[in-house]
Tab-separated table of C-alpha atoms and ligand atoms in Angstrom:
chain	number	residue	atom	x	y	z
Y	18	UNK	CA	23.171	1.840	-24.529
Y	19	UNK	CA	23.069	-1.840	-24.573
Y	20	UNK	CA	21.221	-3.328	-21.289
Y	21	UNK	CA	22.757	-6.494	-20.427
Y	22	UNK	CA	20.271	-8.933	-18.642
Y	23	UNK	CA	21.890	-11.243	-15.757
Y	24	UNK	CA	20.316	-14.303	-14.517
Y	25	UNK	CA	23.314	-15.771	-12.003
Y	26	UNK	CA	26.292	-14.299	-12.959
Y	27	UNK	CA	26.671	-11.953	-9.887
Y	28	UNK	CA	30.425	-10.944	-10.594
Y	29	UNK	CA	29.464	-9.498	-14.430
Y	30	UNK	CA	27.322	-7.109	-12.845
Y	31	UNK	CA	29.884	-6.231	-9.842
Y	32	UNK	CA	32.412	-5.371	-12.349
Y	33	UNK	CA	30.035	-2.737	-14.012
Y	34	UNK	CA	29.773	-1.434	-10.311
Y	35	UNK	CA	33.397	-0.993	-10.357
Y	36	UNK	CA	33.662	0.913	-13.858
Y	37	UNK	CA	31.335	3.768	-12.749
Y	38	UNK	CA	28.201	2.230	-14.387
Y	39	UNK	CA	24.466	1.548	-13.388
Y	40	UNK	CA	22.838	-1.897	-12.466
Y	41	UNK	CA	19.492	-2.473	-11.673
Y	42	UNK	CA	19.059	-5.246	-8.717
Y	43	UNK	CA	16.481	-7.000	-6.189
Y	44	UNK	CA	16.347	-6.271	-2.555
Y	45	UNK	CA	13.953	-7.749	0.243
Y	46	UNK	CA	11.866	-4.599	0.040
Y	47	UNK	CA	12.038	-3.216	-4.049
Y	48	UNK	CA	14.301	-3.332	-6.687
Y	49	UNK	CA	16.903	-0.708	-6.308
Y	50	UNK	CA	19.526	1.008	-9.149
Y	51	UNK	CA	22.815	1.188	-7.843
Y	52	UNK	CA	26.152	2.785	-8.656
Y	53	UNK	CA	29.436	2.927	-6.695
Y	54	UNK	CA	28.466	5.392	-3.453
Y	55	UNK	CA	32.261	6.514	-3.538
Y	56	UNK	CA	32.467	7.398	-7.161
Y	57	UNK	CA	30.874	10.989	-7.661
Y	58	UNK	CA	30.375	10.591	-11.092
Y	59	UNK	CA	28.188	7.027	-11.234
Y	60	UNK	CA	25.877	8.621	-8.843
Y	61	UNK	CA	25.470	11.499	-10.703
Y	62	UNK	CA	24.284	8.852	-13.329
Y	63	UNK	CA	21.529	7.460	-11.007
Y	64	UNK	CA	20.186	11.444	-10.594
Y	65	UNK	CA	19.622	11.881	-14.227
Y	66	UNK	CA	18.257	8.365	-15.080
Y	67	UNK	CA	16.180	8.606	-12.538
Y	68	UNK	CA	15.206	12.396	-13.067
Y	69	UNK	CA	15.472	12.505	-9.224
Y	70	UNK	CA	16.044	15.964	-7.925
Y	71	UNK	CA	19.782	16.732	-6.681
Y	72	UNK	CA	18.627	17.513	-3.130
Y	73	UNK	CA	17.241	14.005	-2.855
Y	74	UNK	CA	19.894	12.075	-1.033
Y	75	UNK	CA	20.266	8.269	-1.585
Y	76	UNK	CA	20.652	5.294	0.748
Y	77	UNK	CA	24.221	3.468	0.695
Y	78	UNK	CA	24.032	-0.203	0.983
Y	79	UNK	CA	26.260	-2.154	2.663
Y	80	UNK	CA	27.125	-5.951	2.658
Y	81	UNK	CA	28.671	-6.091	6.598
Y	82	UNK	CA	28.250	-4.021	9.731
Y	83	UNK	CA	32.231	-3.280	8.906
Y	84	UNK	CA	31.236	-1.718	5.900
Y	85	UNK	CA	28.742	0.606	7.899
Y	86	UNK	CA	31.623	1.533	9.703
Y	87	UNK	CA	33.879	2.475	7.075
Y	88	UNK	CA	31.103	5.776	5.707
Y	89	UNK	CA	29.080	6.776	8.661
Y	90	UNK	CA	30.351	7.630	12.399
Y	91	UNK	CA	27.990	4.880	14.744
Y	92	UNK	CA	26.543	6.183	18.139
Y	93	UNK	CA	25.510	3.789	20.462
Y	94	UNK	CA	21.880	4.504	19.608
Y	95	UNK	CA	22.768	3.006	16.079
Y	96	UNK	CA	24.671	0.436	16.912
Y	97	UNK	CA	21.744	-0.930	18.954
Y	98	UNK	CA	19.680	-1.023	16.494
Y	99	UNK	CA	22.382	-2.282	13.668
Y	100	UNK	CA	22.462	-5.504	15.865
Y	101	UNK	CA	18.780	-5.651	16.315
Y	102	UNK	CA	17.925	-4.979	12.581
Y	103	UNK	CA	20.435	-5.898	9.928
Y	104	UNK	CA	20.497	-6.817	7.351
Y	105	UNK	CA	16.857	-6.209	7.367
Y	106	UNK	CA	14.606	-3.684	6.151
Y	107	UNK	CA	16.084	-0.880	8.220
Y	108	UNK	CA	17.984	2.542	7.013
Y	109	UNK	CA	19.730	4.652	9.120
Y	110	UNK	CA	20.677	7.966	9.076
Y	111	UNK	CA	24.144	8.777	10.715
Y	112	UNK	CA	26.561	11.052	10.718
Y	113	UNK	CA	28.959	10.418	7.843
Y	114	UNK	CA	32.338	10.223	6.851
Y	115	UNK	CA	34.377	12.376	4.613
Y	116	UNK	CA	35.214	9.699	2.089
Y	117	UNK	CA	31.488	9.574	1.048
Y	118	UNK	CA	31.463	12.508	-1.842
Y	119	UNK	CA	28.631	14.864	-1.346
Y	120	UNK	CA	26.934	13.747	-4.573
Y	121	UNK	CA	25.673	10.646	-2.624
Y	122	UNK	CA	23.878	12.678	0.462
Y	123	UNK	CA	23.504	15.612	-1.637
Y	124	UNK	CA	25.728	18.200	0.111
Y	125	UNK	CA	24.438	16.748	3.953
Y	126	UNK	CA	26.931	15.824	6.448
Y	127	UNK	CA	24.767	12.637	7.037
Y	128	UNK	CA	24.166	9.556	5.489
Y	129	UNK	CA	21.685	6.633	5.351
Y	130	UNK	CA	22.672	3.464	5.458
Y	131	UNK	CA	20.908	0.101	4.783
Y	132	UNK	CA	22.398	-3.749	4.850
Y	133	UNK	CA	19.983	-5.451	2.763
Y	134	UNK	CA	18.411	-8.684	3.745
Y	135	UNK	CA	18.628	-10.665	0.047
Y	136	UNK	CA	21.380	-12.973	-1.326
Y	137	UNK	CA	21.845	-11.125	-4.306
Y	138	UNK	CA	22.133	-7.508	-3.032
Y	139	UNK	CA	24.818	-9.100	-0.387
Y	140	UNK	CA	26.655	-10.429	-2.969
Y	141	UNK	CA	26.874	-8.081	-5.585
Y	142	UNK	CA	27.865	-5.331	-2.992
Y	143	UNK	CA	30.468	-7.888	-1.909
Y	144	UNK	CA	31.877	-8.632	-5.146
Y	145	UNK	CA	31.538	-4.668	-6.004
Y	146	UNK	CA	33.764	-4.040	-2.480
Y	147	UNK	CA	32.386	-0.632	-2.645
Y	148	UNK	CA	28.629	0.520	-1.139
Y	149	UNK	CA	25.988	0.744	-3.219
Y	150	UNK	CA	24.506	3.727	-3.217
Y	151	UNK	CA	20.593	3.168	-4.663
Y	152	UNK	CA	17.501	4.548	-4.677
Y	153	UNK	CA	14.036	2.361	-5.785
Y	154	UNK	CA	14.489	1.942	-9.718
Y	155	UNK	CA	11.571	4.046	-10.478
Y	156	UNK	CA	11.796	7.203	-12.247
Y	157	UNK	CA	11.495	9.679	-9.270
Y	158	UNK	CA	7.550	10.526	-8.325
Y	159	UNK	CA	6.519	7.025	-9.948
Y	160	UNK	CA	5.567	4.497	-8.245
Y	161	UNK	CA	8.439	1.518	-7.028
Y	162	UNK	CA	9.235	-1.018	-8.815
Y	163	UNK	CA	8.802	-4.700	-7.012
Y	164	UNK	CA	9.309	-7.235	-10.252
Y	165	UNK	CA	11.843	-7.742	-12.784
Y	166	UNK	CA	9.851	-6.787	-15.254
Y	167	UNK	CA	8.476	-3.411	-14.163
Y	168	UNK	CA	12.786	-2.413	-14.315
Y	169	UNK	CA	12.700	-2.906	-17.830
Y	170	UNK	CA	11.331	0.729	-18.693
Y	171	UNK	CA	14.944	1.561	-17.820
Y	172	UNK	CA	16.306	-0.564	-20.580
Y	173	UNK	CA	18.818	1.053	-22.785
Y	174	UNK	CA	19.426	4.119	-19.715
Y	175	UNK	CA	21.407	1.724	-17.493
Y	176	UNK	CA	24.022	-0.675	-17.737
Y	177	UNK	CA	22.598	-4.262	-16.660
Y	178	UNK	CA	19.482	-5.431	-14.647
Y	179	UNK	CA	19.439	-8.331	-12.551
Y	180	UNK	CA	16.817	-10.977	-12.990
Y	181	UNK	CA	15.734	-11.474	-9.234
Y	182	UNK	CA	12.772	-11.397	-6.580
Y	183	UNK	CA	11.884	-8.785	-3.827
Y	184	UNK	CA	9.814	-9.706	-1.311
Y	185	UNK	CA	8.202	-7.530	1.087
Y	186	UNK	CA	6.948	-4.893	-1.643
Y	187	UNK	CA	7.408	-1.564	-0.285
Y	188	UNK	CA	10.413	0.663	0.553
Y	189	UNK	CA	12.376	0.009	4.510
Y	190	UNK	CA	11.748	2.017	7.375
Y	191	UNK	CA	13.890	5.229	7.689
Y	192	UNK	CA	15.066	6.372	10.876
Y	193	UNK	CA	17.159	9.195	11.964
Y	194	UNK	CA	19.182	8.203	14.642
Y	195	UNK	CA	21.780	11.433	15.624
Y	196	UNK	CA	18.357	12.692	17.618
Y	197	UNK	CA	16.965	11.611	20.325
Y	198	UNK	CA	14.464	9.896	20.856
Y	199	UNK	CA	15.116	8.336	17.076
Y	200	UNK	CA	13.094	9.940	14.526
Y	201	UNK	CA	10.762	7.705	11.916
Y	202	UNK	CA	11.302	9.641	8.574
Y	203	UNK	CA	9.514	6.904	6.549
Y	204	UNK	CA	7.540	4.066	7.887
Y	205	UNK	CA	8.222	0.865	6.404
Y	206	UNK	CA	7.940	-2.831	7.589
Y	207	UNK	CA	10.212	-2.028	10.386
Y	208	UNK	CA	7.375	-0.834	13.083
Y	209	UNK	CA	7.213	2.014	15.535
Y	210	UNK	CA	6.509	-1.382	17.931
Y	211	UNK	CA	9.651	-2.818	16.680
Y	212	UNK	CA	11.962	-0.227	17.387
Y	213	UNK	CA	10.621	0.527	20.649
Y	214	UNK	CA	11.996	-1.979	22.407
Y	215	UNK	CA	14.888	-1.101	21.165
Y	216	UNK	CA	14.992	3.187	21.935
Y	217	UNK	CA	12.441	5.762	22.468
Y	218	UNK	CA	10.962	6.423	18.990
Y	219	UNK	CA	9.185	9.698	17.872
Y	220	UNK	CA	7.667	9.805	14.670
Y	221	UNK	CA	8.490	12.544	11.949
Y	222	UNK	CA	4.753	14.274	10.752
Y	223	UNK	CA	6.023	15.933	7.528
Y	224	UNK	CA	4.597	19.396	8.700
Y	225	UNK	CA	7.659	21.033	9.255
Y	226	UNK	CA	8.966	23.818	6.951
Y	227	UNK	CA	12.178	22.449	6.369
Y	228	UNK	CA	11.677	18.751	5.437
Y	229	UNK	CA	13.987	16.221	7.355
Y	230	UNK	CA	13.937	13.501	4.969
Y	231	UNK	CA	14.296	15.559	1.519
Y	232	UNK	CA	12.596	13.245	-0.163
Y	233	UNK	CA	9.379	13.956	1.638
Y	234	UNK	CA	8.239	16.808	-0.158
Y	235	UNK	CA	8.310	15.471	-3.693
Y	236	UNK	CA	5.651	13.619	-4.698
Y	237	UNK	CA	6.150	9.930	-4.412
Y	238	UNK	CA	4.332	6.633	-5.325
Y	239	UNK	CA	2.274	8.361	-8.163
Y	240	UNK	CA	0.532	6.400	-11.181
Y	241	UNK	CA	-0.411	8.432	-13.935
Y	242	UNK	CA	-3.742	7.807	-13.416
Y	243	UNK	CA	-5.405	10.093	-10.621
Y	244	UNK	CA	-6.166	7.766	-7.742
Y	245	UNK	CA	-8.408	7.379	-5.034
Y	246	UNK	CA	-8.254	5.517	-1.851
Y	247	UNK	CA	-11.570	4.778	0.185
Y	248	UNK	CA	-11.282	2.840	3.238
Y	249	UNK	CA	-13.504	1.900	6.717
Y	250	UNK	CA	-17.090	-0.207	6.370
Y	251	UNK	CA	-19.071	0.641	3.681
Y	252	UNK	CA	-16.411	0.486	0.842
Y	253	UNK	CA	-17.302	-2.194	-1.658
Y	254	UNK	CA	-20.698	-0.187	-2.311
Y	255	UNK	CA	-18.751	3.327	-2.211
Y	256	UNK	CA	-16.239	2.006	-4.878
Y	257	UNK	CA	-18.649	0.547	-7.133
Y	258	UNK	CA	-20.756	3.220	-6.800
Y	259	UNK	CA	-17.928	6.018	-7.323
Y	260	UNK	CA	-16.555	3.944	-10.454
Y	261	UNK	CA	-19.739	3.758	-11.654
Y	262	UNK	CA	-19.803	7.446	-11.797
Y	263	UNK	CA	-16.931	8.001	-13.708
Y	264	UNK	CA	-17.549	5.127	-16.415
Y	265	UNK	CA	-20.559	6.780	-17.263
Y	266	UNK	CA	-18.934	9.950	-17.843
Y	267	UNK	CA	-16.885	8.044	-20.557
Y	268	UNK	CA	-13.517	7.753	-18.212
Y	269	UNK	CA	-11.577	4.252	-18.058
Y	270	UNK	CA	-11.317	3.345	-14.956
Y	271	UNK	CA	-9.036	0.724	-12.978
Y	272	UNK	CA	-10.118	-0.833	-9.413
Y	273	UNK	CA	-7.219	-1.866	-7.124
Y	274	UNK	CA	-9.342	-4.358	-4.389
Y	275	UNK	CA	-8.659	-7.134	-1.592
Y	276	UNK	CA	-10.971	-9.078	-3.124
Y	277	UNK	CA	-11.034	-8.654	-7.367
Y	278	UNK	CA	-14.105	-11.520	-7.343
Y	279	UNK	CA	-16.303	-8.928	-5.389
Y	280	UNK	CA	-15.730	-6.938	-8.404
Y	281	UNK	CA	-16.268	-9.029	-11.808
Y	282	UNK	CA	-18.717	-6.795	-13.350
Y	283	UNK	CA	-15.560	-4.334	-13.716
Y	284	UNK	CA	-12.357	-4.656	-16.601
Y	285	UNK	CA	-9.869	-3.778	-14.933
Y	286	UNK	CA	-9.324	-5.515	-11.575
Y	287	UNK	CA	-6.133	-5.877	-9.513
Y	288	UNK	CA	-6.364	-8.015	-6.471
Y	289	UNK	CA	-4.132	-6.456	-3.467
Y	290	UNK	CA	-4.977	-9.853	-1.219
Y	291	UNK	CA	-6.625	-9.313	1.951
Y	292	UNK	CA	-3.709	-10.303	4.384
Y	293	UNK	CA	-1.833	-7.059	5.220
Y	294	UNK	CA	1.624	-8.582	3.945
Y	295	UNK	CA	-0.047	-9.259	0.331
Y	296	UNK	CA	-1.459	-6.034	-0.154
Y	297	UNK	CA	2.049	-4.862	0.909
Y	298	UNK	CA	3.569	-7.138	-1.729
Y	299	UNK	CA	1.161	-6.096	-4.186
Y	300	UNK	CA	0.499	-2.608	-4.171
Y	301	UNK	CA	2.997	-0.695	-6.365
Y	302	UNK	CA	2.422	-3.896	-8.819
Y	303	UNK	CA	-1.225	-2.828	-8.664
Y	304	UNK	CA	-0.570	0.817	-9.600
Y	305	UNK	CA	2.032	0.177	-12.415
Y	306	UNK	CA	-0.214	-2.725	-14.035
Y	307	UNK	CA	-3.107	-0.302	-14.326
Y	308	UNK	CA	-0.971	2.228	-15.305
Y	309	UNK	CA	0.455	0.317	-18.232
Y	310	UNK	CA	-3.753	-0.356	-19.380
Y	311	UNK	CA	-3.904	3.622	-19.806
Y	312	UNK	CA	-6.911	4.202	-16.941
Y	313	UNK	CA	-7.901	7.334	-16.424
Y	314	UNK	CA	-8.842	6.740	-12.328
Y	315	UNK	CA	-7.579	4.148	-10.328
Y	316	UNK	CA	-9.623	3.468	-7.471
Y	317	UNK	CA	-8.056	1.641	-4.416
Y	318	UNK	CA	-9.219	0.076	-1.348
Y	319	UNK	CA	-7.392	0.962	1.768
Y	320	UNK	CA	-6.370	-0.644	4.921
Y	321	UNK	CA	-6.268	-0.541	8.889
Y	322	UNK	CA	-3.682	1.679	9.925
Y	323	UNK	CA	-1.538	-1.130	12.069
Y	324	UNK	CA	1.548	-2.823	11.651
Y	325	UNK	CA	2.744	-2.324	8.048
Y	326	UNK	CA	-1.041	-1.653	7.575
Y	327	UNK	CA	0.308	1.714	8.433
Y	328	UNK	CA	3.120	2.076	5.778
Y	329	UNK	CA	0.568	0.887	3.001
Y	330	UNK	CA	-1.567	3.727	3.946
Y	331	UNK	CA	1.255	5.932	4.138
Y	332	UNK	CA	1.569	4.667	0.303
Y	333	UNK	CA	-1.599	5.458	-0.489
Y	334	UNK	CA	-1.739	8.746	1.142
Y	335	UNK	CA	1.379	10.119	-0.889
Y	336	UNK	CA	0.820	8.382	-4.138
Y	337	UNK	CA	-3.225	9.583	-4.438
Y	338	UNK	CA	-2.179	12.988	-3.258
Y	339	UNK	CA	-4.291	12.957	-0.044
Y	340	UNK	CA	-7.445	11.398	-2.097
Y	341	UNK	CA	-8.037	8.960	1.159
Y	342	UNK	CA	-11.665	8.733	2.452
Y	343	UNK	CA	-12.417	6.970	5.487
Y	344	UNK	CA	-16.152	5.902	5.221
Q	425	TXA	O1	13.908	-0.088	0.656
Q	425	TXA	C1	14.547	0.915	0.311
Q	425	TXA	O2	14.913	1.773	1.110
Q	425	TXA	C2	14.907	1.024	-1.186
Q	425	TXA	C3	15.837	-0.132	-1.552
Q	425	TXA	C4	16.347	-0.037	-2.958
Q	425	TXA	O3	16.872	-0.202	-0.618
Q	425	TXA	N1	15.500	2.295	-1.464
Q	425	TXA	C5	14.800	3.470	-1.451
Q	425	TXA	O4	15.546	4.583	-1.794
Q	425	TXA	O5	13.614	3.512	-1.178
Q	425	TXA	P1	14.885	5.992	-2.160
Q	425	TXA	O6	16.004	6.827	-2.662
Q	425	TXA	O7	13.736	5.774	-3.062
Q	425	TXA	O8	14.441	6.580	-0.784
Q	425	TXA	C6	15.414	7.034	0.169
Q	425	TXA	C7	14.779	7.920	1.214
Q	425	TXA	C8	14.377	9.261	0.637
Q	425	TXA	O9	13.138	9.666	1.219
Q	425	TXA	C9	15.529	10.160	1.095
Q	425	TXA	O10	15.143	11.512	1.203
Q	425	TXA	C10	15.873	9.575	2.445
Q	425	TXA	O11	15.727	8.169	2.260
Q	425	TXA	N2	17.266	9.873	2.822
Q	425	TXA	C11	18.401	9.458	2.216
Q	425	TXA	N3	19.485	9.991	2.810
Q	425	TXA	C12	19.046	10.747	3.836
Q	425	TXA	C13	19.681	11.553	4.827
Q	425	TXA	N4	21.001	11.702	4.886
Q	425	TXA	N5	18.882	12.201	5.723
Q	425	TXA	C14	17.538	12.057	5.682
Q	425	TXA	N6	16.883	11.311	4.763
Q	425	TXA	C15	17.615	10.669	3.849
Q	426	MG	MG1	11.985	5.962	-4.061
């Protein structure tokens, strides 16, 4: 299959959307790949591009808080936090409507719903008059793509990518809102804070037997490289040290830092920033850059668990496979 590549023209890729096929696009938080959420058979498409596993629902984005409307049945609980929150970074899980085929939520009678915050997304979804239904464009258990170019590993599996700029890095907050208090299923850079002004929040742990969010129990975020995350005082000399370690046992390894300078006598450096936003905007980059140099380790530095400090780590915990040590 021939991927087309589309810089502005917005309506090319909306018509694609129509016919059943796949496009790759920016959002605020990654880039997603989208098919019609009402056509059974272009979602089916995302599910084997992506290798995602069918109980895995997918998040339908919509382009007004009409269009939430027209899929998923709004309590009043939802509704305050539609107005509060969208378009933003914000998915909600509702109860849904029967013309959303069960392909999309993958046989639940709910459905998540997201209004992007980007000019792009809007408009495609617009011109598509349709949702979107779209998970990141990753294939499933990688780790999300934020760039343009990391999409392109899906060239010649999808029908068109567009050329485009996320911004916040990681995925949006997901909160299921027919319980109450709300329940956090994934952190994201909507806060706990944030939403409690709103409603009483509780926050989903993951422990239970029957995972809430079914996406939870996969494994998520992963390089190929095994990774560790160190975090707390001491851990410029732990990660040297620990790196160290492993070169001299003949392994490659990469080093994914606030700081890369602190690091020179190393090869292969990514800088994750030190502000909390930057390493948020940076991290998946990170992963999939060392990735792409064939390390055998990636070692990470990790952050304070506050504000979206607490999604990174969140990340980090799920992508190094609970390899985080505080020090
Ligand atoms: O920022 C984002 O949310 C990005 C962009 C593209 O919008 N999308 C994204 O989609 O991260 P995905 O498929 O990678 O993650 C969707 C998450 C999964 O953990 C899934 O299990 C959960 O949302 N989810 C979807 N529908 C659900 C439902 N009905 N009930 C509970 N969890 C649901
Ligand atoms: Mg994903």
């Amino acid at each position: 299959m021939k991927t087309k590549i589309i810089r502005r023209k917005i309506k090319i890729a909306a018509e694609i959307i129509k016919k059943g096929g796949l496009v790759a696009f920016p959002t605020e938080t990654v880039y997603g790949l989208g098919a019609d959420a009402l056509n059974r058979n272009a979602v089916k498409k995302i599910f084997e591009v992506k290798r995602r596993p069918l109980d895995n629902p997918l998040i339908a984005h919509v382009s007004s808080i009409d269009g939430v409307h027209e899929i998923a049945e709004v309590n009043k609980i939802a509704e305050r936090l539609i107005e509060a929150f969208f378009p933003g970074p914000l998915t909600l899980v509702m109860k849904k409507k029967r013309i959303v085929p069960k392909e999309t939520t993958a046989n639940l009678n709910t459905i998540a719903v997201r209004m992007p915050d980007h000019k792009i997304a809007l408009k495609l979804i617009e011109l598509s008059e349709t949702p979107i239904a779209a998970p990141s464009a990753n294939l499933a258990g990688k780790p999300s793509p934020t760039k343009f170019e990391h999409v392109l590993e899906l060239k010649g599996k999808i029908d068109a990518i567009i050329v485009g700029r996320t911004n916040i890095g990681l995925e949006s907050t997901v909160v299921d809102t027919t319980v109450y208090p709300v329940k956090i299923l994934r952190p994201g850079a909507i806060t706990p804070e944030m939403l409690k002004e709103f409603v009483d929040v509780e926050i989903h742990k993951g422990k239970e037997s029957k995972p809430k969010s079914p996406g939870m129990k996969y494994k998520h975020y992963s390089p190929d490289a095994e990774l560790y995350v160190f975090v707390g005082e001491g851990v410029k000399k732990k990660i040297k040290e620990f790196a160290n370690s492993l070169i001299e046992k003949g392994f490659k390894v990469g080093l994914a830092v606030s700081n890369a300078r602190e690091y020179e006598e190393f090869e292969f450096v990514e800088e994750l920033g030190s502000d909390l936003n930057d390493v948020a905007k940076n991290l998946f980059s990170a992963l999939i850059n060392l990735d792409k140099q064939n390390v055998d380790y990636i070692i990470a530095e990790g952050v304070e668990s506050e504000g979206i400090g607490i999604t990174i780590m969140n990340r980090l915990e799920k992508a190094s496979g609970g390899n985080v040590y505080r020090i």
